[in-house]
mmCIF file of C-alpha atoms (C1' of nucleotides) in Angstrom:
data_model
loop_
_atom_site.group_PDB
_atom_site.id
_atom_site.type_symbol
_atom_site.label_atom_id
_atom_site.label_comp_id
_atom_site.label_asym_id
_atom_site.label_seq_id
_atom_site.Cartn_x
_atom_site.Cartn_y
_atom_site.Cartn_z
ATOM 1 C CA MET A 214 78.609 -42.866 -52.149
ATOM 2 C CA ASP A 215 80.443 -39.726 -51.082
ATOM 3 C CA ALA A 216 81.766 -38.422 -47.853
ATOM 4 C CA ILE A 217 78.221 -37.245 -46.833
ATOM 5 C CA ASP A 218 76.522 -40.362 -47.664
ATOM 6 C CA ARG A 219 79.280 -42.187 -45.556
ATOM 7 C CA GLN A 220 78.635 -39.769 -42.534
ATOM 8 C CA LEU A 221 75.062 -40.614 -42.788
ATOM 9 C CA VAL A 222 75.520 -44.256 -42.917
ATOM 10 C CA GLU A 223 77.798 -43.876 -39.771
ATOM 11 C CA LEU A 224 75.201 -41.736 -38.141
ATOM 12 C CA LEU A 225 72.673 -44.102 -38.762
ATOM 13 C CA ARG A 226 74.450 -47.028 -37.465
ATOM 14 C CA GLY A 227 75.082 -45.439 -34.294
ATOM 15 C CA ASN A 228 71.504 -44.508 -33.723
ATOM 16 C CA ALA A 229 68.773 -45.502 -36.303
ATOM 17 C CA ARG A 230 66.241 -43.287 -34.688
ATOM 18 C CA LEU A 231 67.664 -39.873 -35.585
ATOM 19 C CA SER A 232 65.526 -37.518 -37.137
ATOM 20 C CA TYR A 233 66.220 -36.484 -40.628
ATOM 21 C CA ALA A 234 66.263 -32.860 -39.309
ATOM 22 C CA GLU A 235 68.756 -33.996 -36.861
ATOM 23 C CA LEU A 236 70.872 -35.800 -39.660
ATOM 24 C CA ALA A 237 70.557 -32.857 -41.671
ATOM 25 C CA ARG A 238 72.134 -30.493 -39.033
ATOM 26 C CA GLN A 239 75.105 -33.027 -38.273
ATOM 27 C CA VAL A 240 75.970 -33.090 -42.210
ATOM 28 C CA GLY A 241 74.943 -29.562 -42.972
ATOM 29 C CA LEU A 242 72.419 -30.101 -45.441
ATOM 30 C CA SER A 243 68.789 -29.244 -45.405
ATOM 31 C CA ALA A 244 66.356 -32.188 -44.296
ATOM 32 C CA PRO A 245 64.794 -32.705 -47.782
ATOM 33 C CA ALA A 246 68.236 -33.465 -49.114
ATOM 34 C CA VAL A 247 69.124 -35.794 -46.395
ATOM 35 C CA HIS A 248 65.535 -37.484 -46.830
ATOM 36 C CA GLU A 249 66.716 -37.974 -50.733
ATOM 37 C CA ARG A 250 70.119 -39.195 -50.008
ATOM 38 C CA VAL A 251 69.096 -41.674 -47.153
ATOM 39 C CA GLY A 252 66.486 -43.012 -49.428
ATOM 40 C CA LYS A 253 68.885 -43.844 -52.215
ATOM 41 C CA LEU A 254 70.909 -45.546 -49.717
ATOM 42 C CA GLU A 255 68.115 -47.392 -48.783
ATOM 43 C CA ALA A 256 66.924 -48.418 -52.473
ATOM 44 C CA SER A 257 70.660 -49.226 -53.437
ATOM 45 C CA GLY A 258 71.041 -51.858 -50.559
ATOM 46 C CA VAL A 259 73.910 -50.066 -48.894
ATOM 47 C CA VAL A 260 71.255 -49.517 -45.764
ATOM 48 C CA ARG A 261 69.306 -52.877 -45.582
ATOM 49 C CA GLY A 262 67.185 -51.870 -42.372
ATOM 50 C CA TYR A 263 66.916 -50.645 -39.084
ATOM 51 C CA HIS A 264 66.839 -52.779 -36.019
ATOM 52 C CA ALA A 265 66.289 -52.237 -32.481
ATOM 53 C CA ASP A 266 69.154 -53.935 -30.485
ATOM 54 C CA VAL A 267 67.548 -56.165 -27.796
ATOM 55 C CA ASP A 268 69.375 -57.558 -24.783
ATOM 56 C CA PRO A 269 68.967 -61.364 -25.431
ATOM 57 C CA GLU A 270 68.779 -62.120 -21.699
ATOM 58 C CA ALA A 271 66.043 -59.760 -21.289
ATOM 59 C CA VAL A 272 63.803 -61.623 -23.839
ATOM 60 C CA GLY A 273 64.525 -65.169 -22.513
ATOM 61 C CA LEU A 274 67.584 -66.002 -24.803
ATOM 62 C CA GLY A 275 70.406 -66.344 -22.624
ATOM 63 C CA VAL A 276 72.589 -69.107 -23.897
ATOM 64 C CA THR A 277 74.650 -68.409 -26.931
ATOM 65 C CA ALA A 278 76.343 -71.186 -28.766
ATOM 66 C CA LEU A 279 78.471 -71.621 -31.926
ATOM 67 C CA ILE A 280 77.952 -74.740 -33.735
ATOM 68 C CA GLY A 281 80.320 -75.930 -36.636
ATOM 69 C CA VAL A 282 78.536 -78.444 -39.122
ATOM 70 C CA VAL A 283 80.401 -80.965 -40.782
ATOM 71 C CA GLN A 284 78.678 -81.946 -44.027
ATOM 72 C CA ASP A 285 77.866 -85.574 -45.064
ATOM 73 C CA SER A 286 77.723 -85.551 -49.102
ATOM 74 C CA SER A 287 76.364 -89.094 -48.917
ATOM 75 C CA SER A 288 73.204 -88.813 -46.951
ATOM 76 C CA GLY A 289 71.918 -85.178 -48.463
ATOM 77 C CA ASP A 290 72.374 -82.241 -50.272
ATOM 78 C CA ILE A 291 74.028 -78.754 -49.199
ATOM 79 C CA ASP A 292 70.841 -77.012 -50.065
ATOM 80 C CA ASP A 293 68.540 -79.208 -48.070
ATOM 81 C CA VAL A 294 71.072 -78.595 -45.003
ATOM 82 C CA LEU A 295 70.346 -74.955 -45.541
ATOM 83 C CA ASP A 296 66.750 -75.392 -45.698
ATOM 84 C CA THR A 297 66.496 -77.306 -42.542
ATOM 85 C CA VAL A 298 68.678 -75.056 -40.676
ATOM 86 C CA ARG A 299 66.870 -71.805 -41.943
ATOM 87 C CA ASP A 300 63.641 -73.350 -40.483
ATOM 88 C CA MET A 301 65.267 -73.478 -37.252
ATOM 89 C CA PRO A 302 64.602 -69.935 -35.404
ATOM 90 C CA GLU A 303 67.188 -70.576 -33.228
ATOM 91 C CA ILE A 304 69.696 -70.389 -35.524
ATOM 92 C CA GLU A 305 70.461 -66.625 -35.749
ATOM 93 C CA SER A 306 73.391 -66.427 -38.119
ATOM 94 C CA CYS A 307 74.668 -68.885 -40.977
ATOM 95 C CA TYR A 308 77.979 -68.608 -42.569
ATOM 96 C CA PHE A 309 79.258 -71.048 -45.235
ATOM 97 C CA MET A 310 82.739 -71.678 -44.392
ATOM 98 C CA ALA A 311 86.006 -72.504 -45.905
ATOM 99 C CA GLY A 312 87.355 -75.749 -44.156
ATOM 100 C CA GLU A 313 86.181 -78.899 -42.907
ATOM 101 C CA GLU A 314 83.314 -77.449 -41.120
ATOM 102 C CA SER A 315 80.844 -76.333 -44.083
ATOM 103 C CA PHE A 316 78.722 -74.029 -41.879
ATOM 104 C CA LEU A 317 79.266 -72.134 -38.845
ATOM 105 C CA LEU A 318 75.915 -71.462 -36.874
ATOM 106 C CA LYS A 319 75.322 -68.812 -34.429
ATOM 107 C CA ALA A 320 72.390 -70.272 -31.960
ATOM 108 C CA ARG A 321 70.680 -68.722 -29.188
ATOM 109 C CA VAL A 322 68.388 -70.426 -26.903
ATOM 110 C CA GLY A 323 66.927 -70.074 -23.413
ATOM 111 C CA THR A 324 68.603 -73.317 -21.587
ATOM 112 C CA ILE A 325 71.106 -75.649 -22.035
ATOM 113 C CA THR A 326 68.120 -78.212 -22.547
ATOM 114 C CA GLU A 327 67.068 -76.449 -25.455
ATOM 115 C CA LEU A 328 70.454 -76.462 -26.740
ATOM 116 C CA GLU A 329 70.642 -80.098 -26.277
ATOM 117 C CA HIS A 330 67.417 -80.611 -28.305
ATOM 118 C CA LEU A 331 68.756 -78.325 -31.072
ATOM 119 C CA ILE A 332 72.133 -80.146 -31.406
ATOM 120 C CA VAL A 333 70.209 -83.732 -31.555
ATOM 121 C CA ARG A 334 68.019 -82.281 -34.133
ATOM 122 C CA LEU A 335 70.946 -80.982 -36.040
ATOM 123 C CA ASN A 336 72.921 -84.389 -35.898
ATOM 124 C CA ARG A 337 69.679 -86.191 -37.194
ATOM 125 C CA THR A 338 69.189 -84.030 -40.488
ATOM 126 C CA PRO A 339 70.203 -85.449 -43.632
ATOM 127 C CA GLY A 340 73.299 -84.023 -45.130
ATOM 128 C CA ILE A 341 74.990 -83.468 -41.753
ATOM 129 C CA ALA A 342 77.584 -85.824 -40.928
ATOM 130 C CA ARG A 343 78.319 -84.245 -37.290
ATOM 131 C CA THR A 344 78.592 -81.045 -35.456
ATOM 132 C CA ARG A 345 80.831 -79.495 -32.917
ATOM 133 C CA THR A 346 79.470 -76.971 -30.631
ATOM 134 C CA ALA A 347 81.040 -74.534 -28.426
ATOM 135 C CA VAL A 348 79.067 -72.570 -25.697
ATOM 136 C CA ALA A 349 79.531 -68.856 -25.206
ATOM 137 C CA LEU A 350 80.138 -68.202 -21.254
ATOM 138 C CA SER A 351 79.947 -64.396 -21.839
ATOM 139 C CA THR A 352 79.567 -61.796 -24.787
ATOM 140 C CA LYS A 353 82.079 -59.395 -24.477
ATOM 141 C CA TRP A 354 80.733 -57.513 -27.219
ATOM 142 C CA GLU A 355 78.537 -58.057 -30.361
ATOM 143 C CA GLY A 356 78.261 -56.260 -33.591
ATOM 144 C CA ARG A 357 80.423 -53.459 -32.973
ATOM 145 C CA PRO A 358 80.153 -50.930 -35.609
ATOM 146 C CA GLN A 359 83.303 -50.181 -37.487
ATOM 147 C CA ALA A 360 84.362 -47.146 -39.402
ATOM 148 C CA THR A 361 82.795 -47.113 -43.115
ATOM 149 C CA ARG A 362 85.766 -46.756 -45.558
ATOM 150 C CA GLU A 363 86.000 -46.131 -49.189
ATOM 151 C CA PRO A 364 84.736 -49.031 -51.054
ATOM 152 C CA SER A 365 87.708 -50.020 -53.381
ATOM 153 C CA MET B 195 57.492 -56.534 -19.793
ATOM 154 C CA ASP B 196 53.841 -57.436 -20.618
ATOM 155 C CA ALA B 197 52.306 -58.830 -23.834
ATOM 156 C CA ILE B 198 52.559 -55.278 -25.167
ATOM 157 C CA ASP B 199 55.709 -54.547 -24.398
ATOM 158 C CA ARG B 200 56.832 -57.690 -25.947
ATOM 159 C CA GLN B 201 54.989 -56.822 -29.148
ATOM 160 C CA LEU B 202 56.677 -53.107 -29.084
ATOM 161 C CA VAL B 203 60.182 -55.106 -28.935
ATOM 162 C CA GLU B 204 59.050 -57.179 -31.604
ATOM 163 C CA LEU B 205 57.940 -54.353 -33.883
ATOM 164 C CA LEU B 206 61.024 -52.250 -33.048
ATOM 165 C CA ARG B 207 63.499 -55.092 -34.054
ATOM 166 C CA GLY B 208 61.781 -55.380 -37.486
ATOM 167 C CA ASN B 209 61.759 -51.577 -38.068
ATOM 168 C CA ALA B 210 63.567 -49.455 -35.659
ATOM 169 C CA ARG B 211 62.250 -46.240 -37.467
ATOM 170 C CA LEU B 212 58.666 -46.883 -36.994
ATOM 171 C CA SER B 213 57.054 -43.567 -35.628
ATOM 172 C CA TYR B 214 55.192 -43.688 -32.066
ATOM 173 C CA ALA B 215 51.854 -42.943 -33.688
ATOM 174 C CA GLU B 216 52.429 -46.074 -35.866
ATOM 175 C CA LEU B 217 53.578 -48.361 -33.111
ATOM 176 C CA ALA B 218 50.568 -46.970 -31.080
ATOM 177 C CA ARG B 219 48.136 -48.035 -33.814
ATOM 178 C CA GLN B 220 49.693 -51.448 -34.108
ATOM 179 C CA VAL B 221 49.572 -52.304 -30.327
ATOM 180 C CA GLY B 222 46.237 -50.529 -29.770
ATOM 181 C CA LEU B 223 47.318 -47.549 -27.256
ATOM 182 C CA SER B 224 47.775 -43.894 -27.535
ATOM 183 C CA ALA B 225 51.134 -42.531 -28.837
ATOM 184 C CA PRO B 226 52.170 -40.830 -25.457
ATOM 185 C CA ALA B 227 51.440 -44.399 -23.536
ATOM 186 C CA VAL B 228 53.747 -45.998 -26.360
ATOM 187 C CA HIS B 229 56.316 -43.361 -25.970
ATOM 188 C CA GLU B 230 56.633 -44.049 -22.080
ATOM 189 C CA ARG B 231 56.664 -47.671 -22.579
ATOM 190 C CA VAL B 232 59.534 -47.416 -24.980
ATOM 191 C CA GLY B 233 61.379 -45.247 -22.795
ATOM 192 C CA LYS B 234 61.152 -47.737 -20.082
ATOM 193 C CA LEU B 235 62.375 -50.519 -22.009
ATOM 194 C CA GLU B 236 65.201 -48.380 -23.075
ATOM 195 C CA ALA B 237 65.948 -47.259 -19.533
ATOM 196 C CA SER B 238 65.812 -50.829 -18.250
ATOM 197 C CA GLY B 239 68.360 -51.995 -20.738
ATOM 198 C CA VAL B 240 65.842 -54.168 -22.668
ATOM 199 C CA VAL B 241 66.226 -52.120 -25.707
ATOM 200 C CA ARG B 242 70.049 -51.042 -25.963
ATOM 201 C CA GLY B 243 69.820 -49.136 -28.899
ATOM 202 C CA TYR B 244 68.739 -48.745 -32.723
ATOM 203 C CA HIS B 245 71.067 -49.592 -35.442
ATOM 204 C CA ALA B 246 70.916 -49.344 -39.202
ATOM 205 C CA ASP B 247 71.805 -52.596 -40.787
ATOM 206 C CA VAL B 248 74.590 -51.788 -43.614
ATOM 207 C CA ASP B 249 75.723 -54.314 -46.137
ATOM 208 C CA PRO B 250 79.420 -54.775 -45.291
ATOM 209 C CA GLU B 251 80.281 -55.123 -48.629
ATOM 210 C CA ALA B 252 78.937 -51.857 -49.813
ATOM 211 C CA VAL B 253 81.217 -50.272 -47.172
ATOM 212 C CA GLY B 254 84.507 -52.082 -48.253
ATOM 213 C CA LEU B 255 84.225 -54.621 -45.512
ATOM 214 C CA GLY B 256 83.920 -58.007 -47.879
ATOM 215 C CA VAL B 257 85.658 -60.377 -45.777
ATOM 216 C CA THR B 258 84.331 -62.019 -42.792
ATOM 217 C CA ALA B 259 86.463 -64.260 -40.658
ATOM 218 C CA LEU B 260 85.918 -66.197 -37.441
ATOM 219 C CA ILE B 261 89.062 -66.592 -35.077
ATOM 220 C CA GLY B 262 89.208 -68.863 -32.282
ATOM 221 C CA VAL B 263 92.207 -67.919 -29.651
ATOM 222 C CA VAL B 264 94.009 -70.118 -27.438
ATOM 223 C CA GLN B 265 95.292 -68.378 -24.616
ATOM 224 C CA ASP B 266 98.836 -68.808 -23.162
ATOM 225 C CA SER B 267 98.515 -67.947 -19.405
ATOM 226 C CA SER B 268 102.464 -67.852 -19.142
ATOM 227 C CA SER B 269 102.858 -64.661 -21.221
ATOM 228 C CA GLY B 270 100.043 -62.467 -20.325
ATOM 229 C CA ASP B 271 96.743 -62.178 -18.519
ATOM 230 C CA ILE B 272 93.119 -62.538 -19.829
ATOM 231 C CA ASP B 273 92.306 -59.289 -19.482
ATOM 232 C CA ASP B 274 95.442 -57.913 -21.472
ATOM 233 C CA VAL B 275 94.035 -60.266 -24.317
ATOM 234 C CA LEU B 276 90.756 -58.682 -24.197
ATOM 235 C CA ASP B 277 92.193 -54.889 -23.879
ATOM 236 C CA THR B 278 94.399 -55.735 -26.762
ATOM 237 C CA VAL B 279 91.326 -57.187 -29.065
ATOM 238 C CA ARG B 280 89.300 -54.383 -27.843
ATOM 239 C CA ASP B 281 91.558 -51.883 -29.667
ATOM 240 C CA MET B 282 91.268 -53.798 -32.933
ATOM 241 C CA PRO B 283 88.274 -52.124 -34.757
ATOM 242 C CA GLU B 284 88.019 -55.351 -37.108
ATOM 243 C CA ILE B 285 86.904 -57.249 -34.308
ATOM 244 C CA GLU B 286 83.121 -56.936 -34.387
ATOM 245 C CA SER B 287 82.395 -59.621 -32.120
ATOM 246 C CA CYS B 288 83.870 -61.108 -29.144
ATOM 247 C CA TYR B 289 82.603 -64.175 -26.972
ATOM 248 C CA PHE B 290 84.384 -65.818 -24.190
ATOM 249 C CA MET B 291 83.982 -69.512 -24.703
ATOM 250 C CA ALA B 292 84.060 -72.885 -22.969
ATOM 251 C CA GLY B 293 86.613 -75.050 -24.604
ATOM 252 C CA GLU B 294 90.433 -74.953 -25.527
ATOM 253 C CA GLU B 295 89.800 -71.629 -27.345
ATOM 254 C CA SER B 296 89.113 -69.040 -24.778
ATOM 255 C CA PHE B 297 87.927 -66.640 -27.159
ATOM 256 C CA LEU B 298 85.985 -66.474 -30.510
ATOM 257 C CA LEU B 299 86.275 -63.451 -32.699
ATOM 258 C CA LYS B 300 84.397 -62.311 -35.529
ATOM 259 C CA ALA B 301 86.442 -60.330 -37.712
ATOM 260 C CA ARG B 302 85.447 -57.937 -40.740
ATOM 261 C CA VAL B 303 87.960 -56.629 -43.137
ATOM 262 C CA GLY B 304 88.434 -55.454 -46.642
ATOM 263 C CA THR B 305 90.881 -57.916 -48.056
ATOM 264 C CA ILE B 306 92.556 -61.238 -47.410
ATOM 265 C CA THR B 307 95.755 -59.321 -46.854
ATOM 266 C CA GLU B 308 94.250 -57.278 -44.147
ATOM 267 C CA LEU B 309 92.974 -60.558 -42.797
ATOM 268 C CA GLU B 310 96.661 -61.834 -42.689
ATOM 269 C CA HIS B 311 97.942 -58.566 -40.905
ATOM 270 C CA LEU B 312 95.268 -58.896 -38.283
ATOM 271 C CA ILE B 313 96.075 -62.547 -37.644
ATOM 272 C CA VAL B 314 99.766 -61.732 -37.411
ATOM 273 C CA ARG B 315 99.055 -59.050 -34.921
ATOM 274 C CA LEU B 316 96.794 -61.231 -32.868
ATOM 275 C CA ASN B 317 99.303 -64.081 -32.625
ATOM 276 C CA ARG B 318 101.898 -61.470 -31.460
ATOM 277 C CA THR B 319 100.078 -60.328 -28.765
ATOM 278 C CA PRO B 320 100.828 -61.580 -25.008
ATOM 279 C CA GLY B 321 98.560 -63.828 -23.750
ATOM 280 C CA ILE B 322 97.605 -65.624 -26.917
ATOM 281 C CA ALA B 323 99.169 -68.932 -27.789
ATOM 282 C CA ARG B 324 97.973 -69.388 -30.992
ATOM 283 C CA THR B 325 94.702 -68.614 -33.365
ATOM 284 C CA ARG B 326 92.731 -70.645 -35.689
ATOM 285 C CA THR B 327 90.692 -68.675 -38.186
ATOM 286 C CA ALA B 328 88.015 -69.705 -40.516
ATOM 287 C CA VAL B 329 87.282 -67.600 -43.566
ATOM 288 C CA ALA B 330 83.403 -67.202 -44.191
ATOM 289 C CA LEU B 331 82.786 -67.878 -48.094
ATOM 290 C CA SER B 332 79.349 -66.307 -47.935
ATOM 291 C CA THR B 333 76.811 -65.251 -45.072
ATOM 292 C CA LYS B 334 73.927 -66.801 -45.581
ATOM 293 C CA TRP B 335 71.965 -64.669 -42.955
ATOM 294 C CA GLU B 336 73.281 -62.732 -39.874
ATOM 295 C CA GLY B 337 71.347 -61.502 -36.755
ATOM 296 C CA ARG B 338 68.055 -63.094 -37.783
ATOM 297 C CA PRO B 339 65.456 -61.895 -35.206
ATOM 298 C CA GLN B 340 63.711 -64.511 -33.081
ATOM 299 C CA ALA B 341 60.458 -64.242 -31.533
ATOM 300 C CA THR B 342 60.768 -62.919 -27.880
ATOM 301 C CA ARG B 343 59.439 -65.245 -25.360
ATOM 302 C CA GLU B 344 58.437 -65.006 -21.776
ATOM 303 C CA PRO B 345 61.452 -64.532 -19.586
ATOM 304 C CA SER B 346 61.471 -67.412 -17.132
ATOM 305 C "C1'" DA C 252 33.999 -50.276 3.671
ATOM 306 C "C1'" DG C 253 36.107 -45.838 2.734
ATOM 307 C "C1'" DT C 254 40.137 -43.397 1.616
ATOM 308 C "C1'" DT C 255 44.286 -42.247 -0.340
ATOM 309 C "C1'" DG C 256 48.110 -42.788 -3.614
ATOM 310 C "C1'" DC C 257 50.144 -44.679 -7.293
ATOM 311 C "C1'" DC C 258 50.503 -46.556 -11.905
ATOM 312 C "C1'" DG C 259 49.467 -46.022 -16.326
ATOM 313 C "C1'" DG C 260 46.333 -44.632 -19.317
ATOM 314 C "C1'" DT C 261 43.736 -40.969 -22.638
ATOM 315 C "C1'" DC C 262 42.947 -36.157 -24.329
ATOM 316 C "C1'" DG C 263 44.343 -31.621 -26.140
ATOM 317 C "C1'" DA C 264 47.643 -28.031 -27.303
ATOM 318 C "C1'" DT C 265 52.010 -26.713 -29.100
ATOM 319 C "C1'" DT C 266 56.158 -27.117 -31.120
ATOM 320 C "C1'" DG C 267 58.685 -29.271 -34.575
ATOM 321 C "C1'" DC C 268 59.373 -32.686 -38.031
ATOM 322 C "C1'" DG C 269 58.578 -35.021 -42.458
ATOM 323 C "C1'" DT C 270 57.430 -34.587 -47.099
ATOM 324 C "C1'" DC C 271 55.915 -32.433 -51.269
ATOM 325 C "C1'" DC C 272 56.842 -28.608 -54.887
ATOM 326 C "C1'" DA C 273 58.713 -24.971 -57.047
ATOM 327 C "C1'" DC C 274 62.647 -23.080 -57.984
ATOM 328 C "C1'" DG C 275 67.961 -22.014 -58.281
ATOM 329 C "C1'" DT C 276 72.551 -23.487 -59.258
ATOM 330 C "C1'" DC C 277 76.572 -26.110 -61.189
ATOM 331 C "C1'" DC C 278 78.439 -28.969 -64.446
ATOM 332 C "C1'" DG C 279 78.977 -31.618 -68.825
ATOM 333 C "C1'" DT C 280 77.459 -31.747 -73.379
ATOM 334 C "C1'" DA C 281 75.636 -30.139 -77.922
ATOM 335 C "C1'" DT D 47 75.816 -19.908 -75.813
ATOM 336 C "C1'" DA D 48 72.053 -22.811 -74.908
ATOM 337 C "C1'" DC D 49 70.239 -27.165 -72.799
ATOM 338 C "C1'" DG D 50 69.242 -30.818 -69.601
ATOM 339 C "C1'" DG D 51 70.011 -33.480 -65.415
ATOM 340 C "C1'" DA D 52 71.421 -33.995 -60.996
ATOM 341 C "C1'" DC D 53 71.330 -31.972 -56.539
ATOM 342 C "C1'" DG D 54 70.566 -28.538 -53.754
ATOM 343 C "C1'" DT D 55 67.344 -24.814 -50.964
ATOM 344 C "C1'" DG D 56 62.943 -22.623 -49.017
ATOM 345 C "C1'" DG D 57 58.120 -22.567 -48.071
ATOM 346 C "C1'" DA D 58 54.092 -24.825 -47.013
ATOM 347 C "C1'" DC D 59 51.117 -27.929 -44.740
ATOM 348 C "C1'" DG D 60 49.547 -31.855 -42.403
ATOM 349 C "C1'" DC D 61 51.101 -34.999 -39.048
ATOM 350 C "C1'" DA D 62 54.001 -36.751 -35.250
ATOM 351 C "C1'" DA D 63 56.466 -35.864 -30.888
ATOM 352 C "C1'" DT D 64 55.856 -34.452 -26.578
ATOM 353 C "C1'" DC D 65 54.254 -32.257 -22.354
ATOM 354 C "C1'" DG D 66 50.689 -31.165 -18.975
ATOM 355 C "C1'" DA D 67 46.080 -31.769 -16.966
ATOM 356 C "C1'" DC D 68 43.091 -35.195 -16.121
ATOM 357 C "C1'" DC D 69 40.840 -39.904 -15.063
ATOM 358 C "C1'" DG D 70 40.002 -44.848 -13.749
ATOM 359 C "C1'" DG D 71 41.645 -49.050 -11.433
ATOM 360 C "C1'" DC D 72 44.081 -51.270 -7.777
ATOM 361 C "C1'" DA D 73 46.238 -52.050 -3.344
ATOM 362 C "C1'" DA D 74 47.297 -50.783 1.013
ATOM 363 C "C1'" DC D 75 45.770 -48.811 5.126
ATOM 364 C "C1'" DT D 76 42.514 -47.045 8.828
#
DNA sequence: AGTTGCCGGTCGATTGCGTCCACGTCCGTA
DNA sequence: TACGGACGTGGACGCAATCGACCGGCAACT
């Protein structure tokens, strides 16, 4: 993970469809060398994949909500909660948190009605005492890339 | 935005580096046809870009925090807050929320110390009354793709 | 109904990329 | 000095990207 690797990561984070030839030009190496470096970055887990960034509204997912989950240890295990939540495709992200709310979920649905159903389902699952949901009125930005730095 | 477009979006969300030839095979069209469709999806804003998914820990950003921001209308404007926050590269996402906390920020930093500095800076900016931050102990998953659906 | 245009597709050709392989260079070590 | 490995370059070859020409289906208009 030297300076050129970091540069490659940066470039691919900005545009994952750059050709190896183009990457090679940008970093001043030959295409095969870049190919090998990128392969190693993928194999070592630094680069986990390449994804198109799709406008959620354009695919019928205009409602974003953040849901804090307070655990109820008397009615179920933490792993049960996780398994249940994992089976809900609306839950786009899931963080295990410090604080009273054990989980913070980011959900994406099409309508407020669907959000309501989702919340009801959550409150009904064993291991969840209650939830607190906040609806995003607008997304100012999301997943903005940050310069990679020297890993300590 | 017909069934084939949705299939293309789906495929590119899974792997943004698929070749047009491969996409063409998957959806049963010729490569130029796919090329044109994808171009239109990009032009119309359905596909906003292609990004490598990088392991944050591998690039020295192991600490994730979610910060709720309570606004103080007496000391500054909402847009000032937004501008200030936009200039903080640590803030990866920013949602304008319903509820007492006007903004919900997702921040990514390398150390708890850096998080502390970030919070201090936030609390100091005009227009922000106070903040409430929760640290993610672990990220169970993030940005999981959800099947595209018929836009209503 | 016939004609005309347009949209969106295929096909074929050319240019350039991806990828394999042989080889060279630098560096640490015996 | 000799050796070995990591990492690079350059060449070659097959496939992909991309352009232009062409074609079929559909809708609107006469």
